[in-house]
XYZ file of N, CA and C in Angstrom:
315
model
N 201.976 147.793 57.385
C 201.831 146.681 58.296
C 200.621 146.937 59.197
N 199.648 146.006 59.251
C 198.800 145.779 60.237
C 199.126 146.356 61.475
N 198.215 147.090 62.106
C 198.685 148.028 63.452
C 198.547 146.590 64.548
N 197.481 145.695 64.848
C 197.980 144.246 65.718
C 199.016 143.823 65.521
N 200.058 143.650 64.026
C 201.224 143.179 63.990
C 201.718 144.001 65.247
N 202.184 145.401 64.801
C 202.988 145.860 65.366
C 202.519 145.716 67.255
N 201.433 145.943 67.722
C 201.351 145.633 69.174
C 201.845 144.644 69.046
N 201.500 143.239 68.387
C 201.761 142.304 68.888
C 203.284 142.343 69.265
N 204.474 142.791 68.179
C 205.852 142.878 68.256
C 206.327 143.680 69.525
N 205.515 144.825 69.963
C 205.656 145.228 71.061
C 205.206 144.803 72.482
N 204.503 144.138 72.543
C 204.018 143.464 73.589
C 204.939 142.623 74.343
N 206.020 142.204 73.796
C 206.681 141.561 74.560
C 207.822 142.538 74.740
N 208.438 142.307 76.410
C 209.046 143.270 77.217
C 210.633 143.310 76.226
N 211.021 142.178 75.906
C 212.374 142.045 75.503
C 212.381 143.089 74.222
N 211.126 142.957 73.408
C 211.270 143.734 72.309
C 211.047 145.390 72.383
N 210.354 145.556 73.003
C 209.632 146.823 73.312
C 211.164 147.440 73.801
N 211.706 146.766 74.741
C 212.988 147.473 75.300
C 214.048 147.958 73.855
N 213.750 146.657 73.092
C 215.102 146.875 71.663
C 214.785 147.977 71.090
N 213.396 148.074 70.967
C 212.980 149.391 70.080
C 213.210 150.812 70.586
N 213.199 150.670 72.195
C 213.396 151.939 73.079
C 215.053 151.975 73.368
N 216.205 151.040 72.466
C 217.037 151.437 72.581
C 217.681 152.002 70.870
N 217.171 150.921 69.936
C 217.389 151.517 68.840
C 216.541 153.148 68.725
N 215.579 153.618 69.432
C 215.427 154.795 69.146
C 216.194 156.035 69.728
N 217.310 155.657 70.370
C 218.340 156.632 71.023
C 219.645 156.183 69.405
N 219.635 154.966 68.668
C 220.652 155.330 67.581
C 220.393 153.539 67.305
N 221.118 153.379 66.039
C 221.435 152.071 65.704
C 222.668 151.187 66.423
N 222.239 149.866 66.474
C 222.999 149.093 67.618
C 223.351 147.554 66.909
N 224.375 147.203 67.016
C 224.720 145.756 66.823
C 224.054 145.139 67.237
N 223.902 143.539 66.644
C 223.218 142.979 67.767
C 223.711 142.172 68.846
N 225.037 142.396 69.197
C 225.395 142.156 70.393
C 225.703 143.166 71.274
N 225.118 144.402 70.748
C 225.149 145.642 71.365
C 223.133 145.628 72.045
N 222.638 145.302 71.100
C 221.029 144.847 71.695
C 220.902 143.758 72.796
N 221.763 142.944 72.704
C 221.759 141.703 73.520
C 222.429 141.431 74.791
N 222.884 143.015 75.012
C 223.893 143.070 76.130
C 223.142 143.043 77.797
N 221.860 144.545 77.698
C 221.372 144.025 78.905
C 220.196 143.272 78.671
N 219.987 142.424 78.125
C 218.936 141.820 78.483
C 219.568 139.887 78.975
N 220.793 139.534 78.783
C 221.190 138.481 79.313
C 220.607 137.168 78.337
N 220.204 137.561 76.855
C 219.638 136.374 76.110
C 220.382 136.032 75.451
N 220.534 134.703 74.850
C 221.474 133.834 73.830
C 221.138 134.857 72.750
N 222.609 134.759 71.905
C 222.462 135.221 70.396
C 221.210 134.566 69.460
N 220.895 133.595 69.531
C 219.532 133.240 68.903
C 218.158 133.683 69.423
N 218.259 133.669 70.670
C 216.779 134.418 71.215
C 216.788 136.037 70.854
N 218.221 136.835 70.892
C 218.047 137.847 70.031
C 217.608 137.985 68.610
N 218.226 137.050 67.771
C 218.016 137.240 66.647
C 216.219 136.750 66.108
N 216.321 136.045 67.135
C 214.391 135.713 66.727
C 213.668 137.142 67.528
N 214.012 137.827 68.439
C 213.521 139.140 69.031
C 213.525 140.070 68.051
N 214.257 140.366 66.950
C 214.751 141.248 66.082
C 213.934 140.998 64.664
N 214.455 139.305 64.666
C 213.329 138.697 63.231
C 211.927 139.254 63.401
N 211.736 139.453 64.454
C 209.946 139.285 64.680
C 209.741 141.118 64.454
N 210.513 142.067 65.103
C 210.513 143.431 64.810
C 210.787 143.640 63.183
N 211.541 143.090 63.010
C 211.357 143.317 61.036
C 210.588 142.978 60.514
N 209.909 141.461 60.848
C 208.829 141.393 59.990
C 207.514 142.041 60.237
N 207.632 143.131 60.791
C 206.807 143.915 61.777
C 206.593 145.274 61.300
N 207.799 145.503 60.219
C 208.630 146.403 59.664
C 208.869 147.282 60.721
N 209.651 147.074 62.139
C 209.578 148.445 63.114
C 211.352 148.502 62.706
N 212.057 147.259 62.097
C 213.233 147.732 62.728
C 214.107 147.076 60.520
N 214.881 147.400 60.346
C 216.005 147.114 59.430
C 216.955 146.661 59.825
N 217.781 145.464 59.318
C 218.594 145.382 59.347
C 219.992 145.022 57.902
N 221.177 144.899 58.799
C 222.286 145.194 57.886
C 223.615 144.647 58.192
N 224.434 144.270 57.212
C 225.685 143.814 57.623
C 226.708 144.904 57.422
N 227.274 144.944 58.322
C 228.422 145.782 58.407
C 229.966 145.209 58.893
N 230.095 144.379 57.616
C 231.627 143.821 57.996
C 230.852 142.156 58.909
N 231.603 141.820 59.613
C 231.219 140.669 60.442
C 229.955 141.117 61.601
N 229.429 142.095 61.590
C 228.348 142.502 63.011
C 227.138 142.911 62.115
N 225.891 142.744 62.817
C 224.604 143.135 61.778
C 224.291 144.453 62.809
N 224.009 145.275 62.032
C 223.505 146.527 62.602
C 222.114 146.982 62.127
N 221.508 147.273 63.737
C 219.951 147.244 63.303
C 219.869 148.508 63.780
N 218.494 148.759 62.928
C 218.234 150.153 63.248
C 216.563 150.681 62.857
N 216.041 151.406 64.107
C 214.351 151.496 63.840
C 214.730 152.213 62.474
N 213.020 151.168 61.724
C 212.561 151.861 60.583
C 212.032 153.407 60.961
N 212.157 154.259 59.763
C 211.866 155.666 60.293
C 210.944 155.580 60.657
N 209.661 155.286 59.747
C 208.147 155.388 59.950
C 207.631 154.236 60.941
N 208.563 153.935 61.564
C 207.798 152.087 61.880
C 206.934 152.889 62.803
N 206.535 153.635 63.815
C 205.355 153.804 64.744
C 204.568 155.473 64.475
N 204.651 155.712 63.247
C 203.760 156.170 62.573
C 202.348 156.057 62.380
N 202.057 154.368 62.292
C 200.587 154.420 62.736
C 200.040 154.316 63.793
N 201.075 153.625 64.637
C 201.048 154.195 66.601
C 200.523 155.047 66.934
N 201.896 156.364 65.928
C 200.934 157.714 66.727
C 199.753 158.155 66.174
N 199.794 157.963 65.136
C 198.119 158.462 64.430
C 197.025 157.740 65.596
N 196.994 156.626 65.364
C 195.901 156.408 66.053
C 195.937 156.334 67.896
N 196.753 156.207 68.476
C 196.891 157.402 69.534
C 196.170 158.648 69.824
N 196.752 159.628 68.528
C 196.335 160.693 67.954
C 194.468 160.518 67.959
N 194.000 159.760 67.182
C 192.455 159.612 67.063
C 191.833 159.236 68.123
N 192.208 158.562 69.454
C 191.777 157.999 70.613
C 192.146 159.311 71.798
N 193.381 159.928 71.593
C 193.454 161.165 72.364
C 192.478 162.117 71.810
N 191.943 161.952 70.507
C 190.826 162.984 70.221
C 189.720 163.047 70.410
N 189.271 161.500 70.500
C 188.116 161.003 71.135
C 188.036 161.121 72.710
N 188.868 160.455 73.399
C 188.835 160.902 74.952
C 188.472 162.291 75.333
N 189.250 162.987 74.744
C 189.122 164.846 74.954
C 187.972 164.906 74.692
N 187.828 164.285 73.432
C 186.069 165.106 73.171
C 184.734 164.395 74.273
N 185.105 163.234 74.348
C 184.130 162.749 75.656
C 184.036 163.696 76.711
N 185.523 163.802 77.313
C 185.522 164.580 78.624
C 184.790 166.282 78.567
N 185.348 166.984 77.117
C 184.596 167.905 76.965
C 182.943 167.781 76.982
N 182.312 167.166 76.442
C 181.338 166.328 76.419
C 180.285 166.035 77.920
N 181.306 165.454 78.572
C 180.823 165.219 79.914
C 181.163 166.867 80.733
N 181.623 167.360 80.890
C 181.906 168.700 81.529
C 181.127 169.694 80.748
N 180.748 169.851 80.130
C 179.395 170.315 79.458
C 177.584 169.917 80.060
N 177.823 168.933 80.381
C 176.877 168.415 80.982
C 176.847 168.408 82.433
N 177.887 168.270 83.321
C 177.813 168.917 84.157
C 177.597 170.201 84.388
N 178.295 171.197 83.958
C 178.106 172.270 83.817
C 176.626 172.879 83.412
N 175.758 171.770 82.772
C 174.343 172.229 82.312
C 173.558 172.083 83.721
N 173.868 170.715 84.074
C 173.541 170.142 85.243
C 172.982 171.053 86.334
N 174.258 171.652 86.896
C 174.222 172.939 87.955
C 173.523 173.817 87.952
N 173.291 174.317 86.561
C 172.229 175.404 86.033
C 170.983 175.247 86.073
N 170.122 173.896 86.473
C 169.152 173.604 86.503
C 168.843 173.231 87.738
């Protein structure tokens, strides 16, 4: 999945929260819908939009759907995280080098 998909799915507060609770375990979705105070349909379009996002799976279990983060869903999160924390560092090393030349002259 496109890494904008996935910001985009995270960008909104309601979802970002679902994902920071499915990552403590898998949750019904009236177990997702509890603190946030939204109709069962505004959940289920909060959830639609994380799957097609691939961050989250879901499943029936008897009469309740149980969702649960995809393993890999922020996998390319952290990579490129990963490549922007490598770049920053190397700037700052970069710049503190140059100061450091700076003084000497």
């Amino acid at each position: 999945m496109p890494l904008a998909t996935t910001f985009a799915a995270l960008a909104d507060p309601t979802r970002l929260a679902i994902v920071r609770q499915l990552s403590r375990g898998e949750a019904t979705m009236s177990q997702l819908g509890t603190p946030h105070e939204i109709t069962p349909p505004a959940m289920t379009k909060h959830v639609g939009v994380l799957v097609d996002a691939g961050l989250v799976t879901r499943r029936r279990h008897g009469r309740s759907v149980v969702c649960t983060l995809h393993p890999a869903a922020l996998t390319e999160v952290q990579t490129w995280l990963a490549d922007l924390t490598a770049y920053w560092n190397g700037a700052v090393d970069r710049l503190e080098d140059l100061l450091e030349n700076d003084d000497e002259l």
